[in-house]
mmCIF file of C-alpha atoms and ligand atoms in Angstrom:
data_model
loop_
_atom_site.group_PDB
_atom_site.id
_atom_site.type_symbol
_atom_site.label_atom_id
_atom_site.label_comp_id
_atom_site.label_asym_id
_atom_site.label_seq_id
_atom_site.Cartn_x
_atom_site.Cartn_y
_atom_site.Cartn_z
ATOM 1 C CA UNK A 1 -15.780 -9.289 12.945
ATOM 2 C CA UNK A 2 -12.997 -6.885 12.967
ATOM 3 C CA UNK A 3 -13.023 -3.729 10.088
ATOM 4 C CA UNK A 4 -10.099 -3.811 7.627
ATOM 5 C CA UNK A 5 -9.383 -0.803 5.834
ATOM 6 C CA UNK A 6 -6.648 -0.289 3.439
ATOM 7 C CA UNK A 7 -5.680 1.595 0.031
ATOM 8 C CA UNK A 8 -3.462 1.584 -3.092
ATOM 9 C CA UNK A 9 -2.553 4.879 -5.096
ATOM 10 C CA UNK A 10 -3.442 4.207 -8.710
ATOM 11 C CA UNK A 11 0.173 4.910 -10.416
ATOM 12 C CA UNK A 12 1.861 2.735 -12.891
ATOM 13 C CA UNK A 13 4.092 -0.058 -11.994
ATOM 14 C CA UNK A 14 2.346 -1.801 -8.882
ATOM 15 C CA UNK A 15 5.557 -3.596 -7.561
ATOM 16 C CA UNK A 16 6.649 -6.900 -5.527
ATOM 17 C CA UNK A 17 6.973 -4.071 -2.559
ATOM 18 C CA UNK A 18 3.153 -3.543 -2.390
ATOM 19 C CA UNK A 19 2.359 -6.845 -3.271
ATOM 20 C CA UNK A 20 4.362 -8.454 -0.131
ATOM 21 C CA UNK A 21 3.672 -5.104 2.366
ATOM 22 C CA UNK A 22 0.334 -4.858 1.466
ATOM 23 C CA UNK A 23 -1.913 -6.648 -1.139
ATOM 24 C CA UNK A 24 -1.197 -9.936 0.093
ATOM 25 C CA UNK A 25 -2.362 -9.350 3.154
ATOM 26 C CA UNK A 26 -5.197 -7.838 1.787
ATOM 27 C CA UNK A 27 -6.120 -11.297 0.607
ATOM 28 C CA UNK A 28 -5.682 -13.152 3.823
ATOM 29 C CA UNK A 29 -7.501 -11.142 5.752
ATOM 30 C CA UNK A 30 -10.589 -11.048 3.576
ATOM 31 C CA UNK A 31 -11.994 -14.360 4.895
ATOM 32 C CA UNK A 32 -12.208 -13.313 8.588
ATOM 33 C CA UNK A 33 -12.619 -9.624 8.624
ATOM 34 C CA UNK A 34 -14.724 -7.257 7.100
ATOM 35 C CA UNK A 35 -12.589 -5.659 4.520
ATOM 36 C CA UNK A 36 -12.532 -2.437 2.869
ATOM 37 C CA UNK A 37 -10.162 -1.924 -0.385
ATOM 38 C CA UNK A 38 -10.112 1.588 -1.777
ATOM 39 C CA UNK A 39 -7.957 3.025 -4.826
ATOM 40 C CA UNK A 40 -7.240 6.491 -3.313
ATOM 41 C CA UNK A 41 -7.359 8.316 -6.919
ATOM 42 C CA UNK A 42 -7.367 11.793 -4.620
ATOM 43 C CA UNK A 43 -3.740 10.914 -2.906
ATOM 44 C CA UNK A 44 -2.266 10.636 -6.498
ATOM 45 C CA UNK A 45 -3.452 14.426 -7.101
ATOM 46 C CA UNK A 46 -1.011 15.493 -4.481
ATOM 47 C CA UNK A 47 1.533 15.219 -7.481
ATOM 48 C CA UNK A 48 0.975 16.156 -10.881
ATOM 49 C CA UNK A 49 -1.093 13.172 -13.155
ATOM 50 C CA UNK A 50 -2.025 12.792 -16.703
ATOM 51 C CA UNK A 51 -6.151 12.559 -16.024
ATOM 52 C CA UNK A 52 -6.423 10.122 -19.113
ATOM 53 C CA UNK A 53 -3.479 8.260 -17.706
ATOM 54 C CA UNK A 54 -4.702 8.573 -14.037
ATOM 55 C CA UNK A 55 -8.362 6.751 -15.183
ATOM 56 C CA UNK A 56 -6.903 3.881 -16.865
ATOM 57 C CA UNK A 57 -4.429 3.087 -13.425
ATOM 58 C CA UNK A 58 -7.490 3.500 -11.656
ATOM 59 C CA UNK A 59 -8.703 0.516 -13.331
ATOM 60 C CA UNK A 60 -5.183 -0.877 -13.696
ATOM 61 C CA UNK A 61 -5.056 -0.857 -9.981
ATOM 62 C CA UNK A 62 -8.651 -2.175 -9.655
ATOM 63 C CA UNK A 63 -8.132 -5.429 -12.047
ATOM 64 C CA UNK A 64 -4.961 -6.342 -10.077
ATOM 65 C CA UNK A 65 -6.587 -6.317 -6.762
ATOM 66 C CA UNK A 66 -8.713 -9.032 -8.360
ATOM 67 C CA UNK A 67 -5.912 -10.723 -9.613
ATOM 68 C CA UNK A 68 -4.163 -10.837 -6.162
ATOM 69 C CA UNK A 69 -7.276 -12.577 -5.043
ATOM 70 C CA UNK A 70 -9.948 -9.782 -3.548
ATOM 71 C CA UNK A 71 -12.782 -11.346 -4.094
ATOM 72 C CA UNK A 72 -15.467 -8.822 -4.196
ATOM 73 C CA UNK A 73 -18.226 -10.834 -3.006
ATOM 74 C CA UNK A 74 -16.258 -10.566 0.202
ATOM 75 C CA UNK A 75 -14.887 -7.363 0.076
ATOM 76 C CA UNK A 76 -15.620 -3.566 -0.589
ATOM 77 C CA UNK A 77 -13.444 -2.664 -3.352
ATOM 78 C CA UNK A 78 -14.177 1.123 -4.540
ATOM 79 C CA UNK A 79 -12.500 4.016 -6.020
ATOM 80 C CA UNK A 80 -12.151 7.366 -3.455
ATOM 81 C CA UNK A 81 -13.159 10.014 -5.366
ATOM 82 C CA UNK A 82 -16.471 7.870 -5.764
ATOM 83 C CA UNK A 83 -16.970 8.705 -1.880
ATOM 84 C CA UNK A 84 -17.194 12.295 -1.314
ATOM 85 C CA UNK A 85 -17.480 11.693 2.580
ATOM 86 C CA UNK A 86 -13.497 11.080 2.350
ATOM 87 C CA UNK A 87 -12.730 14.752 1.817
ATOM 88 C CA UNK A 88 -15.413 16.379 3.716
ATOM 89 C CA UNK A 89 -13.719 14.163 6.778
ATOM 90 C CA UNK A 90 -10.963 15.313 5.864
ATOM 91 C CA UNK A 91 -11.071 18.908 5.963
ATOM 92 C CA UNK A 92 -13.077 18.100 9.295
ATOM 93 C CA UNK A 93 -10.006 16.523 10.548
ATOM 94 C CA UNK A 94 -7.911 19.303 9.538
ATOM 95 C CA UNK A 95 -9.283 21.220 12.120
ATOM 96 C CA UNK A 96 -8.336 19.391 14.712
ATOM 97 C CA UNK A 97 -4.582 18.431 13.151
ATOM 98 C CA UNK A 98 -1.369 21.054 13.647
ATOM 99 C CA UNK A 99 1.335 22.035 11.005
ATOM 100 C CA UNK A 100 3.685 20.885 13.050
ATOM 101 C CA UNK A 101 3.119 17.368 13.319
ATOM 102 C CA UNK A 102 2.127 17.467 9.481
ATOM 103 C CA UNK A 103 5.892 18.759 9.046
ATOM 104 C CA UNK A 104 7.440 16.229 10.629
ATOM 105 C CA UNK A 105 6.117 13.482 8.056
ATOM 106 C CA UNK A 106 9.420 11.876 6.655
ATOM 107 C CA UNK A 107 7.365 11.339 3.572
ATOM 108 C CA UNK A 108 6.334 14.869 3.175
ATOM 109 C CA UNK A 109 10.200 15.629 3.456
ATOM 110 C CA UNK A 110 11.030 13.327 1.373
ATOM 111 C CA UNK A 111 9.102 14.065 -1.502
ATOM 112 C CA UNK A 112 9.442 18.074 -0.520
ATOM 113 C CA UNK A 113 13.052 18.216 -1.059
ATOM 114 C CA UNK A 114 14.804 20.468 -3.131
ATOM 115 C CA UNK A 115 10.750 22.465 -3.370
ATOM 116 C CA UNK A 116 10.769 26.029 -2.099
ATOM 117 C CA UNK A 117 7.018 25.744 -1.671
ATOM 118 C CA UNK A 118 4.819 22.504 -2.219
ATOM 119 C CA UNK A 119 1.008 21.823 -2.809
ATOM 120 C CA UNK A 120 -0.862 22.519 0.536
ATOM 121 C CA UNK A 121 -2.814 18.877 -0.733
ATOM 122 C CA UNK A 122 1.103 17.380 -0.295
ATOM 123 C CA UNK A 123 1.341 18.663 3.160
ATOM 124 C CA UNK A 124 -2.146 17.851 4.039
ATOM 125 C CA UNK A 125 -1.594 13.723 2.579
ATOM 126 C CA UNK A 126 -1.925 12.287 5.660
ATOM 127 C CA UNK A 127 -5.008 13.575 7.244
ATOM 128 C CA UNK A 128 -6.611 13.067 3.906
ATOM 129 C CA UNK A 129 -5.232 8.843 4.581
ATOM 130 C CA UNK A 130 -6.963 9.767 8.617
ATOM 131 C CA UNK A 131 -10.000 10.625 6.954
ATOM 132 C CA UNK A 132 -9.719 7.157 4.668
ATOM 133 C CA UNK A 133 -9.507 5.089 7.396
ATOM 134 C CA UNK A 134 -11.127 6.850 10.473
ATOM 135 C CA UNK A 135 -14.547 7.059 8.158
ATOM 136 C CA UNK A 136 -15.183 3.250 8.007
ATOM 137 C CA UNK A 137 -14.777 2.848 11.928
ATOM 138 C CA UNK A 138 -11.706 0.246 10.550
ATOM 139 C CA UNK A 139 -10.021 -1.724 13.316
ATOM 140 C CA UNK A 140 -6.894 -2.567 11.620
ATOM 141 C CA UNK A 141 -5.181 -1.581 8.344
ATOM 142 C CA UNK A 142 -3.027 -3.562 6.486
ATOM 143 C CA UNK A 143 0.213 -1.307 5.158
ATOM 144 C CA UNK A 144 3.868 -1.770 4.468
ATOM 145 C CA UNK A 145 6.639 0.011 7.358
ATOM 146 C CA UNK A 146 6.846 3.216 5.232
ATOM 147 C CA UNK A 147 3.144 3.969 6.407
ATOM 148 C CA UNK A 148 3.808 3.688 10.137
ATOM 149 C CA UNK A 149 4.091 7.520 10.470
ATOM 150 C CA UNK A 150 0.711 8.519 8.968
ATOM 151 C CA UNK A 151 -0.710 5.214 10.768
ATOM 152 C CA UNK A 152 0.409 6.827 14.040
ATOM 153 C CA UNK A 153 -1.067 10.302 12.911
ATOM 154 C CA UNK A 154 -3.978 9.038 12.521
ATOM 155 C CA UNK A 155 -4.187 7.540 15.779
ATOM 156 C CA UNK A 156 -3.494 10.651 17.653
ATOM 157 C CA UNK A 157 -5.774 12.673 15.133
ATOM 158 C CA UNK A 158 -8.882 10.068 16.318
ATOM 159 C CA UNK A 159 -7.488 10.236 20.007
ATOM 160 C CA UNK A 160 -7.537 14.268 19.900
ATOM 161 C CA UNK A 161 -10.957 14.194 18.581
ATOM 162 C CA UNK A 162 -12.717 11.865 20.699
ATOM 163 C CA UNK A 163 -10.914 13.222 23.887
ATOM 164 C CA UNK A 164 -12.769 16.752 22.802
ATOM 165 C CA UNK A 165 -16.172 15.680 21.146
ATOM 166 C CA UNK A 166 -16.885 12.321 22.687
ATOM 167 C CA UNK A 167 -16.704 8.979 21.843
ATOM 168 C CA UNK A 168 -16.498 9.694 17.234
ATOM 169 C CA UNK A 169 -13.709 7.643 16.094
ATOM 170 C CA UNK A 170 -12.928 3.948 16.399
ATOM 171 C CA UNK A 171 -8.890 4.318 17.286
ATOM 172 C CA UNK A 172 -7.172 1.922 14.349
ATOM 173 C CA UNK A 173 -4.167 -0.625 14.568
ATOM 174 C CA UNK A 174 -1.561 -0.999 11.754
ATOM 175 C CA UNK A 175 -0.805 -4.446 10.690
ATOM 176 C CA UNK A 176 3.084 -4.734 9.204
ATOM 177 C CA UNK A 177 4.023 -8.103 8.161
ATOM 178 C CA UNK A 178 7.388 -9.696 9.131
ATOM 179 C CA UNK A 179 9.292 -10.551 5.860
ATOM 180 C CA UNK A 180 7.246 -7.699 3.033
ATOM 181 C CA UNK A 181 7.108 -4.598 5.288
ATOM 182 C CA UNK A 182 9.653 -2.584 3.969
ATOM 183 C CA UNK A 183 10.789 -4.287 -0.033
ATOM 184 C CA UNK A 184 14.071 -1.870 -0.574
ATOM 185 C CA UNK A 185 15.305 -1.651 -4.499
ATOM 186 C CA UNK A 186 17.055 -3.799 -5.960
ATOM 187 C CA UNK A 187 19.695 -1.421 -7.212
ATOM 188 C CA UNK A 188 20.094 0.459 -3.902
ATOM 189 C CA UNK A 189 19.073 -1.859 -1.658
ATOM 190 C CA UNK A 190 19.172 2.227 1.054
ATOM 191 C CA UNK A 191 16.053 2.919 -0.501
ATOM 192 C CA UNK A 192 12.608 1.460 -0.828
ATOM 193 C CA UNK A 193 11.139 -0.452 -3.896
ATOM 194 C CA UNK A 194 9.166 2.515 -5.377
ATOM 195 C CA UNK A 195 6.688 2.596 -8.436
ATOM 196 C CA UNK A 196 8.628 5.752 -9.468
ATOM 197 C CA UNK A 197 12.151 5.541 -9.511
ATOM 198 C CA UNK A 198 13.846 5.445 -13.038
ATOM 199 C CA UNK A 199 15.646 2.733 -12.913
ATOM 200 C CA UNK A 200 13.023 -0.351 -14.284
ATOM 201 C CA UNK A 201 15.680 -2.768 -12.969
ATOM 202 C CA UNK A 202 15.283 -1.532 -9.192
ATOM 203 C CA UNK A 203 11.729 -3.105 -9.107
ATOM 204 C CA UNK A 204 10.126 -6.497 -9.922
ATOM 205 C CA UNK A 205 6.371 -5.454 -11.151
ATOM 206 C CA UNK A 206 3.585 -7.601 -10.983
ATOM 207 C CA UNK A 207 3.295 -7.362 -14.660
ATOM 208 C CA UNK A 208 6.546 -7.673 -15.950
ATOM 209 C CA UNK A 209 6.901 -10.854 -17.607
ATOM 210 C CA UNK A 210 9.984 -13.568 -16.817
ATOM 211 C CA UNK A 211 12.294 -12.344 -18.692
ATOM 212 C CA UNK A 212 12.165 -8.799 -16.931
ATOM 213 C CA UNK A 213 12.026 -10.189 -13.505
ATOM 214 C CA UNK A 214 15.350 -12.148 -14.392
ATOM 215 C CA UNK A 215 17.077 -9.814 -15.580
ATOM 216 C CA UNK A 216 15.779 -6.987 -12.465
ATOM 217 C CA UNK A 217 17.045 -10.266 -9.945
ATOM 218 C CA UNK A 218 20.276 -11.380 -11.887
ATOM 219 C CA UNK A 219 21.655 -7.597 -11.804
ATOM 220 C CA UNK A 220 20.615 -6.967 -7.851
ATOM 221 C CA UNK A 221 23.186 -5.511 -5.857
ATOM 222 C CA UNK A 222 24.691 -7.674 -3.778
ATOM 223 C CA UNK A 223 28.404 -7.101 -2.033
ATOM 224 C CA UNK A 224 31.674 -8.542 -2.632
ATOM 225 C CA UNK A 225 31.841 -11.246 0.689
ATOM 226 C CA UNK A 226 29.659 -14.027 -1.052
ATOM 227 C CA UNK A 227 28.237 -15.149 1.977
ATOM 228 C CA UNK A 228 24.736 -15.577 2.162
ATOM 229 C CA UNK A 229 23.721 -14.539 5.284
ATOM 230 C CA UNK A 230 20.607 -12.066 6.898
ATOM 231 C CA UNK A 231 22.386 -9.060 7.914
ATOM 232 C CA UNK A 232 20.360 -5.588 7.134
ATOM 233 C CA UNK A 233 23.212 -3.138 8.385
ATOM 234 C CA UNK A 234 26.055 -4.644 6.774
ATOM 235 C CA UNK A 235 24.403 -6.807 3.958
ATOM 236 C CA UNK A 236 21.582 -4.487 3.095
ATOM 237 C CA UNK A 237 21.056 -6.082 -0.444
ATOM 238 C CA UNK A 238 21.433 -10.027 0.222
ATOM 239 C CA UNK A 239 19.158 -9.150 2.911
ATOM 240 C CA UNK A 240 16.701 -7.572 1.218
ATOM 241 C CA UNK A 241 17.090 -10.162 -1.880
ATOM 242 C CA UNK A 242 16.299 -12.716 1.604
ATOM 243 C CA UNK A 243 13.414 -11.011 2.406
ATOM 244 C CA UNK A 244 11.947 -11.596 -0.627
ATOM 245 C CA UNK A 245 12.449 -15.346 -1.157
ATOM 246 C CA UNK A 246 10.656 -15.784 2.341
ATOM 247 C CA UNK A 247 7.808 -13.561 1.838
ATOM 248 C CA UNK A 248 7.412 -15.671 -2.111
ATOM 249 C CA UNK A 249 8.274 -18.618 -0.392
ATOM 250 C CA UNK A 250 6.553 -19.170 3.034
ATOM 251 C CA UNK A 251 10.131 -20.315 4.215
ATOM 252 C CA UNK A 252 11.969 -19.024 7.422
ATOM 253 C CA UNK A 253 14.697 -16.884 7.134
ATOM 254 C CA UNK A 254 17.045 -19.290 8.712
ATOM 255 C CA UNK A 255 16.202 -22.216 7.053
ATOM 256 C CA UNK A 256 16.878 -20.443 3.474
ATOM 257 C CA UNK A 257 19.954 -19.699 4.955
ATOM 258 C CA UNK A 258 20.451 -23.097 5.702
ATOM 259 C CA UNK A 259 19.499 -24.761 2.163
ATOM 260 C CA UNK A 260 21.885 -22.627 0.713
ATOM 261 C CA UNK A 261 24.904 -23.243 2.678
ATOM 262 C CA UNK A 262 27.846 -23.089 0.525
ATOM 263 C CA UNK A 263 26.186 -21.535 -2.341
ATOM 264 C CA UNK A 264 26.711 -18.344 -4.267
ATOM 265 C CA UNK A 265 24.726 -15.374 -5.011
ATOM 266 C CA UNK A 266 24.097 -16.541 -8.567
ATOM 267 C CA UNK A 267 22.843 -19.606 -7.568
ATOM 268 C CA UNK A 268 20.427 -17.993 -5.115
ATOM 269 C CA UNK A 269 19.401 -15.439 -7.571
ATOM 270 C CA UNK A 270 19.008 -18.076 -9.887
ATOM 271 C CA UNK A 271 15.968 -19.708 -7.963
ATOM 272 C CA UNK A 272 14.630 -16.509 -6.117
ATOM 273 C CA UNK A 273 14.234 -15.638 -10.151
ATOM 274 C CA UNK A 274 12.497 -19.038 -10.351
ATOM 275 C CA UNK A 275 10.242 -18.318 -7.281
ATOM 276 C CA UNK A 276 8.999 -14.964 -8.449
ATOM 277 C CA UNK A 277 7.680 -15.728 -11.642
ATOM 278 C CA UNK A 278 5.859 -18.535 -10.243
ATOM 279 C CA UNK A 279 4.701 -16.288 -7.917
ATOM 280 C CA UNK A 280 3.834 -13.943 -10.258
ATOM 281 C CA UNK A 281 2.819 -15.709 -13.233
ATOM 282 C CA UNK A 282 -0.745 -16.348 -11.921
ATOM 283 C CA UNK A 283 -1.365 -12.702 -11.026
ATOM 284 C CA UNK A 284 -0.210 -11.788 -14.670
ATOM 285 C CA UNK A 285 -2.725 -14.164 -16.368
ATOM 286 C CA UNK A 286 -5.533 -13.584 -14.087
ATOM 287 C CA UNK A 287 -5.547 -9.672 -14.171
ATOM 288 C CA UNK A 288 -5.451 -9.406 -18.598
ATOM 289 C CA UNK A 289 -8.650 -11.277 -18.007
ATOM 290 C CA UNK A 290 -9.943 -9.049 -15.418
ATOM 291 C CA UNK A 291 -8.773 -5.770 -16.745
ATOM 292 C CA UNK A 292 -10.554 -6.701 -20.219
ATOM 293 C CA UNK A 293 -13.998 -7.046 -18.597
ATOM 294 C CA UNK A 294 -17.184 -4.897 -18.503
ATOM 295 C CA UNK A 295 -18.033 -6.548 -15.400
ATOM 296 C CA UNK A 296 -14.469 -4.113 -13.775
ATOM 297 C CA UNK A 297 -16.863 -0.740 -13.765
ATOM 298 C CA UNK A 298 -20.058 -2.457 -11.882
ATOM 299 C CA UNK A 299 -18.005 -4.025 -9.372
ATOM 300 C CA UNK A 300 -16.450 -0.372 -8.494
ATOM 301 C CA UNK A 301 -19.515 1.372 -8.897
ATOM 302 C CA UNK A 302 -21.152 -1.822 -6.358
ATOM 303 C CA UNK A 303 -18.200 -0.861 -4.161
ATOM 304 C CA UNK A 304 -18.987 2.839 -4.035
ATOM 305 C CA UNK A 305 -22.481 2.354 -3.068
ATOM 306 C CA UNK A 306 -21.780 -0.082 -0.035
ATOM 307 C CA UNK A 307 -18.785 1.483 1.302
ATOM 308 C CA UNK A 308 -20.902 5.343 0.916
ATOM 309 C CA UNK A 309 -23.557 3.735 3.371
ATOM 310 C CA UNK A 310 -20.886 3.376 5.699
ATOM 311 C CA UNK A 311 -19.105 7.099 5.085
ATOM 312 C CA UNK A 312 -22.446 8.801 5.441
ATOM 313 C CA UNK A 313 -23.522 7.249 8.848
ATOM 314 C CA UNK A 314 -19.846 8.347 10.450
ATOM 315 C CA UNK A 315 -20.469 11.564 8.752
ATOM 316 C CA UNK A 316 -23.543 11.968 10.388
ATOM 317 C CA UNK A 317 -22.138 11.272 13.743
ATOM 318 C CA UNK A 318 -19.296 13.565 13.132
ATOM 319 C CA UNK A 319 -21.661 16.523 12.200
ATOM 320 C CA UNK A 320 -23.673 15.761 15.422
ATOM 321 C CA UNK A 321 -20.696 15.403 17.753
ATOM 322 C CA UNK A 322 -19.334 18.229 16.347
ATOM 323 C CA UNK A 323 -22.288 20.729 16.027
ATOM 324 C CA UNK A 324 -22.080 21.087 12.120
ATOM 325 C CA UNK A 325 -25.302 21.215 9.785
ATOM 326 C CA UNK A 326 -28.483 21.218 11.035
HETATM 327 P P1 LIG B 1 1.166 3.379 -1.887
HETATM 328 O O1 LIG B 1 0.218 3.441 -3.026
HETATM 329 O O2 LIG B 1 2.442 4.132 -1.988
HETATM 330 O O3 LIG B 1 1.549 1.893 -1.565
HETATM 331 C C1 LIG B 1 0.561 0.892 -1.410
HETATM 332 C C2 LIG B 1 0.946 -0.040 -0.292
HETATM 333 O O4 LIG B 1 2.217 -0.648 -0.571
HETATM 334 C C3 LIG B 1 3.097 -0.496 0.540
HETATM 335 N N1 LIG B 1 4.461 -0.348 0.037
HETATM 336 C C4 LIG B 1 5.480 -1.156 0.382
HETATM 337 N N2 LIG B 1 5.541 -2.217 1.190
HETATM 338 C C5 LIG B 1 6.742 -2.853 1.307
HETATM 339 N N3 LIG B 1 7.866 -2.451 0.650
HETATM 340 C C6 LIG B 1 7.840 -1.377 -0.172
HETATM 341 N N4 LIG B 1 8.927 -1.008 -0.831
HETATM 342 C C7 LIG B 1 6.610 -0.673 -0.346
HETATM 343 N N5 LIG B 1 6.230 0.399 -1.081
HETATM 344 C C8 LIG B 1 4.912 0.587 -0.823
HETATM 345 C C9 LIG B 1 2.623 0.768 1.231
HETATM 346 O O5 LIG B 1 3.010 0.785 2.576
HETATM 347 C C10 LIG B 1 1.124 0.671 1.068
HETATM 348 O O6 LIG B 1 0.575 -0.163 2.077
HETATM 349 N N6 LIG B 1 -0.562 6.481 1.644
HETATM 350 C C11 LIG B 1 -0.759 5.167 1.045
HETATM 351 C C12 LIG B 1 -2.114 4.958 0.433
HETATM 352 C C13 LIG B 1 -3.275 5.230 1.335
HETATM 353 C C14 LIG B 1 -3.706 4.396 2.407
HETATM 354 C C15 LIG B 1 -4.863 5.033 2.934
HETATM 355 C C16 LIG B 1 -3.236 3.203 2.957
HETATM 356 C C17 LIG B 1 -4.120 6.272 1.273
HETATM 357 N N7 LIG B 1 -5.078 6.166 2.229
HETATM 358 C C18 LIG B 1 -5.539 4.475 4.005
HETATM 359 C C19 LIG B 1 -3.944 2.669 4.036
HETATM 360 C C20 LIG B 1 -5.067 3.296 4.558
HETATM 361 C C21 LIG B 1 0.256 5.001 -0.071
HETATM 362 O O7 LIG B 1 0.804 5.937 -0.591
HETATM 363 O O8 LIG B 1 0.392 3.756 -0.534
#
């Protein structure tokens, strides 16, 4: 049985871009891997949180993984900062990582622009997201494209390590998924779906209710040809509006294409609308449910025991390889 590792950061507005890059595939792998869900509460530090806010999207971000369909019985779902293991890895790991490679993370740049200095724990993200994954031995982890990068760092991070200290780190595999990997807005269809952009409209979230997700679809930017066609360069949002319909759907590209020959964009909005709310709908009614129930703390707390098993054996084997402790 292969080790799946993944996380969500617990901030607001959980969107159809996780959902389709990574949560769903969360769920199908759960039934033939051995799967490790975390809510990485210390990667939402790196920028400033409200703590009473930051504890309820802890559990916010905990009920919907249920409602996506983890099944804890099946998987380890726990919160982070539950593990202590996951930052004394990672300060282990900084040790053996260079500023340079840290500075060429586009997502440090990104979210470092227009900052004459930023929080050392902003540079250091990444090999905090090593330490995540590299402490649970995990195989494979399940992210959308815009975690390639630090899924690459952490590769070479395990590589350096067990090159110098002997065999310490199982060497992990990213898993993108055709159709979700990379969900761009829906009013800028240049830049990725994100939980924290202004605009509510340039994001379907999984709790928004069917009148939201209409109006979010029926105002997506399109272009002016009125051809419905899968062309990323040239028709960035009809393709991303595309991508979506056949990561709700199941359907091929091509053959979406195909049923809507001769249409226009409003009639394709018009049932991509009707496909996400099914889609979501479910989701929706399951989580109130789940989110409501005493039952939400045990299962995390469950989760934090099983998964710290794991942490402190690799940390063991780290402090041997690497001479640390007695
Ligand atoms: P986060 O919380 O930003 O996003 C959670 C997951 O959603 C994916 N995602 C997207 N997929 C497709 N289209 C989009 N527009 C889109 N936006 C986000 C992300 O790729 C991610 O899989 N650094 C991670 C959290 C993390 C982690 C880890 C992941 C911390 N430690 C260890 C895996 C393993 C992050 O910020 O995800």
């Amino acid at each position: 049985m292969a080790r799946v590792f993944s996380g969500v950061q617990p901030t607001g507005n959980i969107h159809i871009g996780n959902y389709l890059g990574a949560l769903k595939q969360f769920v199908e792998l759960q039934d033939e891997n051995q799967c490790i869900y975390c809510i990485v509460d210390m990667h939402s530090i790196t920028v400033p949180q409200d703590p009473k806010e930051l504890k309820d999207h802890i559990l916010d971000v905990a009920a919907l993984y249920m409602a996506v369909g983890i099944d804890p019985e099946k998987s380890i779902v726990f919160v982070q900062s539950d593990v202590a293991q996951h930052a004394e890895l990672a300060w282990v790991l900084m040790c053996n990582s260079y500023t340079g490679e840290l500075s060429r993370m586009t997502q440090f740049k990104a979210k470092n622009k227009g900052r004459e200095s930023a929080p050392a724990g902003l540079f250091t993200y990444p090999i905090l997201m090593a330490a995540d994954i590299l402490l649970y031995d995990a195989d494979i982890v399940p992210v959308g494209n815009d975690q390639k990068q630090h899924i690459e760092l952490t590769r070479d991070v395990a590589i350096r390590v067990n090159n110098k200290y002997g065999e310490t780190f199982v060497v992990p595999d990213g898993r993108f998924l055709k159709a979700g990997a990379r969900i761009m807005a829906l009013d800028d269809p240049g830049d990725k779906m994100s939980k924290s952009a202004e605009n509510k409209h340039s994001r379907v979230s999984l709790l928004d209710d069917d009148n939201k997700i209409k109006k979010s679809i029926m105002k997506a930017t399109t272009d002016s040809d009125g051809i419905i066609r899968f062309d990323p360069e040239n028709k960035p949002g009809i393709s991303n509006l595309l991508n979506i319909y056949s990561a709700f759907s199941g359907k091929t590209i091509d053959d979406i294409v195909k049923d809507f020959e001769g249409c226009g964009y409003g009639d394709f909005k018009k049932e991509l609308v009707n496909i996400v709310q099914t889609g979501i709908a479910p989701i929706r009614e399951r989580y109130e449910d789940i989110r409501n129930s005493d039952e939400l703390i045990r299962t995390l707390k469950d989760g934090a025991e099983r998964a710290g098993a794991i942490a402190e054996k690799t940390m063991k084997r780290v402090k041997d390889n690497f001479g640390l402790g007695l």
